[in-house]
CSV table of C-alpha atoms in Angstrom, one decimal:
chain,number,residue,atom,x,y,z
A,1,UNK,CA,93.9,89.3,107.1
A,2,UNK,CA,90.6,89.7,105.3
A,3,UNK,CA,88.4,92.7,105.7
A,4,UNK,CA,84.8,92.1,104.5
A,5,UNK,CA,82.1,94.7,104.4
A,6,UNK,CA,78.5,93.6,104.2
A,7,UNK,CA,76.7,95.8,101.8
A,8,UNK,CA,73.1,94.7,102.3
A,9,UNK,CA,71.6,96.0,105.6
A,10,UNK,CA,69.3,94.0,107.9
A,11,UNK,CA,66.4,96.4,107.8
A,12,UNK,CA,64.9,94.8,104.7
A,13,UNK,CA,64.9,91.4,106.5
A,14,UNK,CA,63.0,92.9,109.4
A,15,UNK,CA,60.3,94.3,107.2
A,16,UNK,CA,59.9,91.0,105.3
A,17,UNK,CA,59.6,89.2,108.6
A,18,UNK,CA,56.8,91.5,109.7
A,19,UNK,CA,55.0,90.9,106.5
A,20,UNK,CA,55.4,87.2,106.7
A,21,UNK,CA,54.1,87.1,110.3
A,22,UNK,CA,51.1,89.2,109.3
A,23,UNK,CA,50.2,86.9,106.4
A,24,UNK,CA,50.6,83.8,108.6
A,25,UNK,CA,48.4,85.3,111.3
A,26,UNK,CA,45.7,86.1,108.8
A,27,UNK,CA,45.8,82.5,107.6
A,28,UNK,CA,45.5,81.1,111.1
A,29,UNK,CA,42.5,83.4,111.9
A,30,UNK,CA,40.8,82.3,108.7
A,31,UNK,CA,41.4,78.7,109.6
A,32,UNK,CA,40.0,79.1,113.1
A,33,UNK,CA,36.9,80.7,111.8
A,34,UNK,CA,35.9,77.5,110.0
A,35,UNK,CA,38.1,77.6,107.0
A,36,UNK,CA,39.3,74.0,107.5
A,37,UNK,CA,41.0,74.2,104.1
A,38,UNK,CA,42.8,77.4,104.9
A,39,UNK,CA,46.1,75.7,105.2
A,40,UNK,CA,45.5,73.5,102.2
A,41,UNK,CA,46.3,74.2,98.5
A,42,UNK,CA,46.9,77.8,97.5
A,43,UNK,CA,46.5,79.1,101.0
A,44,UNK,CA,49.2,76.8,102.4
A,45,UNK,CA,51.5,77.7,99.6
A,46,UNK,CA,50.9,81.4,100.4
A,47,UNK,CA,51.8,80.9,104.0
A,48,UNK,CA,55.0,78.9,103.1
A,49,UNK,CA,55.9,81.7,100.6
A,50,UNK,CA,55.4,84.3,103.3
A,51,UNK,CA,57.6,82.4,105.8
A,52,UNK,CA,60.3,82.0,103.1
A,53,UNK,CA,61.1,85.7,103.7
A,54,UNK,CA,62.3,84.8,107.1
A,55,UNK,CA,65.3,83.0,105.6
A,56,UNK,CA,68.4,85.2,105.4
A,57,UNK,CA,68.8,86.6,101.9
A,58,UNK,CA,72.1,86.0,100.0
A,59,UNK,CA,74.6,88.6,101.2
A,60,UNK,CA,76.8,90.7,98.9
A,61,UNK,CA,80.3,91.1,100.2
A,62,UNK,CA,82.9,93.6,99.2
A,63,UNK,CA,86.4,92.3,99.8
A,64,UNK,CA,88.7,95.1,100.9
A,65,UNK,CA,91.7,93.2,102.2
A,66,UNK,CA,94.1,90.5,101.4
A,67,UNK,CA,92.2,87.5,100.1
A,68,UNK,CA,90.4,89.1,97.1
A,69,UNK,CA,91.4,86.1,94.9
A,70,UNK,CA,90.1,83.2,97.0
A,71,UNK,CA,86.9,84.5,98.5
A,72,UNK,CA,83.8,84.4,96.4
A,73,UNK,CA,85.7,83.1,93.4
A,74,UNK,CA,83.5,82.3,90.4
A,75,UNK,CA,85.6,79.6,88.7
A,76,UNK,CA,89.1,78.6,87.8
A,77,UNK,CA,89.9,78.9,84.1
A,78,UNK,CA,91.1,75.6,82.4
A,79,UNK,CA,94.7,75.7,81.3
A,80,UNK,CA,93.7,75.3,77.6
A,81,UNK,CA,91.5,78.4,77.5
A,82,UNK,CA,92.7,81.0,75.0
A,83,UNK,CA,95.4,78.7,73.6
A,84,UNK,CA,94.4,79.5,70.0
A,85,UNK,CA,94.0,83.2,70.4
A,86,UNK,CA,96.6,85.7,69.2
A,87,UNK,CA,97.9,88.7,71.2
A,88,UNK,CA,98.8,91.8,69.2
A,89,UNK,CA,102.6,92.3,69.2
A,90,UNK,CA,104.7,95.5,69.1
A,91,UNK,CA,108.3,96.2,68.4
A,92,UNK,CA,108.5,98.1,71.7
A,93,UNK,CA,105.5,97.2,73.9
A,94,UNK,CA,104.3,99.7,76.5
A,95,UNK,CA,103.4,98.2,79.9
A,96,UNK,CA,101.9,100.0,82.9
A,97,UNK,CA,102.7,98.4,86.3
A,98,UNK,CA,100.9,99.7,89.4
A,99,UNK,CA,99.9,98.4,92.8
A,100,UNK,CA,96.4,98.9,94.3
A,101,UNK,CA,97.5,97.3,97.6
A,102,UNK,CA,100.8,99.2,97.8
A,103,UNK,CA,101.8,98.1,101.3
A,104,UNK,CA,101.6,94.3,100.7
A,105,UNK,CA,104.9,92.8,102.0
A,106,UNK,CA,106.5,89.4,102.5
A,107,UNK,CA,107.8,87.3,105.3
A,108,UNK,CA,110.6,88.9,107.2
A,109,UNK,CA,114.0,87.3,107.5
A,110,UNK,CA,116.7,87.9,110.1
A,111,UNK,CA,118.9,89.6,107.5
A,112,UNK,CA,116.2,91.6,105.8
A,113,UNK,CA,113.8,93.1,108.4
A,114,UNK,CA,111.4,95.9,107.8
A,115,UNK,CA,109.1,98.2,109.8
A,116,UNK,CA,105.6,96.8,109.7
A,117,UNK,CA,102.4,99.0,109.6
A,118,UNK,CA,100.6,95.8,110.4
A,119,UNK,CA,101.5,92.1,109.8
A,120,UNK,CA,103.0,91.6,106.4
A,121,UNK,CA,102.5,95.2,105.4
A,122,UNK,CA,104.9,98.1,105.2
A,123,UNK,CA,105.2,101.6,103.7
A,124,UNK,CA,108.8,100.8,102.9
A,125,UNK,CA,108.7,100.4,99.1
A,126,UNK,CA,112.1,98.7,99.0
A,127,UNK,CA,110.5,95.8,101.1
A,128,UNK,CA,107.0,95.7,99.7
A,129,UNK,CA,105.4,94.4,96.5
A,130,UNK,CA,106.5,97.7,94.9
A,131,UNK,CA,110.0,96.4,95.0
A,132,UNK,CA,108.9,93.4,93.0
A,133,UNK,CA,107.2,95.7,90.5
A,134,UNK,CA,110.4,97.7,90.1
A,135,UNK,CA,112.3,94.4,89.4
A,136,UNK,CA,109.8,93.4,86.7
A,137,UNK,CA,109.9,96.9,85.2
A,138,UNK,CA,113.7,96.7,84.9
A,139,UNK,CA,113.7,93.2,83.4
A,140,UNK,CA,111.1,94.3,80.8
A,141,UNK,CA,113.1,97.4,79.9
A,142,UNK,CA,116.2,95.2,79.4
A,143,UNK,CA,114.1,93.2,76.9
A,144,UNK,CA,113.1,96.3,74.9
A,145,UNK,CA,109.9,97.3,76.6
A,146,UNK,CA,108.7,100.8,77.4
A,147,UNK,CA,107.6,100.5,81.0
A,148,UNK,CA,105.8,102.9,83.4
A,149,UNK,CA,106.0,101.7,87.0
A,150,UNK,CA,103.6,103.8,89.1
A,151,UNK,CA,104.4,103.4,92.8
A,152,UNK,CA,101.6,105.7,94.0
A,153,UNK,CA,100.4,104.7,97.5
A,154,UNK,CA,96.8,103.7,97.1
A,155,UNK,CA,96.2,102.3,100.6
A,156,UNK,CA,96.3,105.7,102.4
A,157,UNK,CA,94.1,106.6,104.2
A,158,UNK,CA,92.0,103.4,104.2
A,159,UNK,CA,92.7,100.0,102.6
A,160,UNK,CA,89.1,99.2,101.7
A,161,UNK,CA,88.9,102.2,99.3
A,162,UNK,CA,92.3,101.5,97.6
A,163,UNK,CA,90.6,100.5,94.3
A,164,UNK,CA,88.9,103.9,94.0
A,165,UNK,CA,92.3,105.6,94.3
A,166,UNK,CA,94.0,103.2,91.9
A,167,UNK,CA,91.2,103.9,89.4
A,168,UNK,CA,92.1,107.6,89.8
A,169,UNK,CA,95.7,106.7,89.0
A,170,UNK,CA,94.7,104.8,85.9
A,171,UNK,CA,92.4,107.7,84.8
A,172,UNK,CA,95.5,109.9,84.8
A,173,UNK,CA,96.9,107.7,82.0
A,174,UNK,CA,93.7,107.7,79.9
A,175,UNK,CA,95.4,109.6,77.1
A,176,UNK,CA,98.2,107.1,76.9
A,177,UNK,CA,98.3,103.8,75.0
A,178,UNK,CA,99.5,100.6,76.7
A,179,UNK,CA,99.8,97.1,75.4
A,180,UNK,CA,99.2,95.7,78.9
A,181,UNK,CA,98.2,97.0,82.4
A,182,UNK,CA,99.3,95.0,85.4
A,183,UNK,CA,98.1,95.5,88.9
A,184,UNK,CA,100.8,93.6,90.8
A,185,UNK,CA,99.9,92.3,94.3
A,186,UNK,CA,101.2,89.9,96.9
A,187,UNK,CA,98.8,87.0,97.7
A,188,UNK,CA,97.6,85.8,101.1
A,189,UNK,CA,98.6,82.2,101.9
A,190,UNK,CA,96.0,79.5,102.4
A,191,UNK,CA,96.3,75.7,102.7
A,192,UNK,CA,95.7,75.1,99.0
A,193,UNK,CA,98.9,76.9,98.0
A,194,UNK,CA,102.4,75.5,97.8
A,195,UNK,CA,105.0,77.1,100.0
A,196,UNK,CA,107.0,77.9,96.9
A,197,UNK,CA,108.3,76.4,93.7
A,198,UNK,CA,111.8,76.2,92.2
A,199,UNK,CA,113.3,77.8,89.1
A,200,UNK,CA,116.7,76.3,88.1
A,201,UNK,CA,117.2,75.0,91.6
A,202,UNK,CA,116.4,78.4,93.2
A,203,UNK,CA,113.3,78.9,95.5
A,204,UNK,CA,110.7,81.1,93.8
A,205,UNK,CA,107.3,82.3,94.7
A,206,UNK,CA,104.3,81.0,92.6
A,207,UNK,CA,102.3,83.4,90.5
A,208,UNK,CA,98.6,83.7,89.8
A,209,UNK,CA,96.5,85.8,87.5
A,210,UNK,CA,93.1,87.1,88.4
A,211,UNK,CA,90.4,88.4,86.0
A,212,UNK,CA,87.2,90.2,86.8
A,213,UNK,CA,84.0,89.5,84.9
A,214,UNK,CA,82.7,93.1,85.4
A,215,UNK,CA,80.4,92.3,88.3
A,216,UNK,CA,77.4,94.5,88.6
A,217,UNK,CA,79.1,97.6,87.2
A,218,UNK,CA,77.5,99.4,84.2
A,219,UNK,CA,80.9,99.9,82.6
A,220,UNK,CA,82.6,96.5,82.3
A,221,UNK,CA,86.0,95.3,81.1
A,222,UNK,CA,86.5,93.3,78.0
A,223,UNK,CA,86.4,90.2,80.2
A,224,UNK,CA,86.8,87.6,77.4
A,225,UNK,CA,89.9,89.3,76.0
A,226,UNK,CA,91.5,89.7,79.5
A,227,UNK,CA,90.7,86.1,80.3
A,228,UNK,CA,92.2,84.8,77.1
A,229,UNK,CA,95.3,86.8,77.6
A,230,UNK,CA,95.7,85.7,81.2
A,231,UNK,CA,95.3,82.0,80.2
A,232,UNK,CA,97.9,82.4,77.5
A,233,UNK,CA,100.3,84.1,79.9
A,234,UNK,CA,99.7,81.3,82.5
A,235,UNK,CA,100.5,78.7,79.8
A,236,UNK,CA,103.7,80.4,78.8
A,237,UNK,CA,104.8,80.7,82.5
A,238,UNK,CA,104.3,77.0,83.2
A,239,UNK,CA,106.1,76.1,79.9
A,240,UNK,CA,109.1,78.1,81.2
A,241,UNK,CA,109.0,76.5,84.7
A,242,UNK,CA,106.5,73.8,85.5
A,243,UNK,CA,104.2,74.8,88.4
A,244,UNK,CA,105.3,78.4,88.4
A,245,UNK,CA,101.8,79.8,87.8
A,246,UNK,CA,98.5,78.6,89.4
A,247,UNK,CA,95.4,78.5,87.2
A,248,UNK,CA,93.7,81.8,86.3
A,249,UNK,CA,91.0,82.8,88.8
A,250,UNK,CA,87.8,84.6,87.7
A,251,UNK,CA,86.0,86.9,90.2
A,252,UNK,CA,82.7,88.7,90.1
A,253,UNK,CA,84.1,92.3,90.0
A,254,UNK,CA,86.1,94.4,87.6
A,255,UNK,CA,89.3,95.3,89.5
A,256,UNK,CA,89.7,98.4,87.3
A,257,UNK,CA,90.3,96.2,84.3
A,258,UNK,CA,87.8,98.2,82.3
A,259,UNK,CA,90.4,100.9,81.9
A,260,UNK,CA,92.2,99.1,79.1
A,261,UNK,CA,92.7,95.8,77.4
A,262,UNK,CA,94.5,93.6,78.2
A,263,UNK,CA,94.5,94.2,81.9
A,264,UNK,CA,95.4,91.6,84.5
A,265,UNK,CA,95.9,91.4,88.3
A,266,UNK,CA,99.0,89.3,89.1
A,267,UNK,CA,99.7,87.9,92.5
A,268,UNK,CA,103.4,87.6,93.0
A,269,UNK,CA,103.8,85.0,95.8
A,270,UNK,CA,102.1,85.1,99.2
A,271,UNK,CA,102.8,86.5,102.6
A,272,UNK,CA,104.8,83.4,103.7
A,273,UNK,CA,107.2,83.8,100.8
A,274,UNK,CA,110.2,86.0,101.2
A,275,UNK,CA,110.9,89.0,99.1
A,276,UNK,CA,113.8,87.2,97.5
A,277,UNK,CA,111.4,84.3,96.4
A,278,UNK,CA,109.1,86.8,94.8
A,279,UNK,CA,111.9,88.5,93.0
A,280,UNK,CA,113.2,85.1,91.8
A,281,UNK,CA,109.9,84.6,89.8
A,282,UNK,CA,110.2,87.9,87.9
A,283,UNK,CA,112.7,86.8,85.1
A,284,UNK,CA,110.3,84.1,84.0
A,285,UNK,CA,107.4,86.6,84.1
A,286,UNK,CA,109.4,89.0,82.0
A,287,UNK,CA,110.3,86.2,79.5
A,288,UNK,CA,106.7,85.1,79.2
A,289,UNK,CA,105.5,88.7,78.6
A,290,UNK,CA,108.3,89.2,76.0
A,291,UNK,CA,107.2,86.1,74.1
A,292,UNK,CA,103.6,87.2,74.1
A,293,UNK,CA,103.9,91.0,73.5
A,294,UNK,CA,107.1,91.8,71.6
A,295,UNK,CA,107.3,91.4,67.9
A,296,UNK,CA,110.3,89.2,66.9
């Protein structure tokens, strides 16, 4: 399910149309009064320019629902991007995991049902993407990381303002230092995606990293650093299990990634995956993060 809000109103289009019609009418009057050349040369160009305002302007969309990654994507980063860059390492890396879309859930199975708030969404954090975040946190802690897993519900009272509330959550950690901030999501399936992949013969959900270029915000993230980190993490994941991670996707927005560097949005599977398939991908994600962030 995708919720799209059109930001630009139609009033400007109506005003432009009125102006265009007035200019065109003036040109026709001039021509009928004997200006045989009124529609030639500069005059014709002026009329055409006036009528160009009648074409619908490009619309600006704010994605507030599931498919934030696929709609209005700018480009897909090549796998080799950031391969030569280095990530600072720490003896005990600090990682913050949170969930802007806290209710995102997976396909139900007969032996693991849950109460839906709407299709593929639940407030039950043992069945949602929050459970996947808890698994990743535990795996990283077992590898020597210091992890904060913030399970604050950012969807209430309205999904399309969830990013404003997750920004408030991040602001609450402004005085703390982290080596990585992860906004962990569950993707929405489309026909370009595989149903799942396999890790050591076990069905597992694919992963994908998303980075925002800062969009039209005055305060922007360190886009280049975030993108380089995402590309390196993607490369490590696919080295551990071929096909586990799809290419990094770049979007025109900031996704609260201006609150610290590196920051990434990670999609853990899609809505046709099961919770178990999403959980099965977490050990590889923990191993890849360990190889990038923790000092040997």
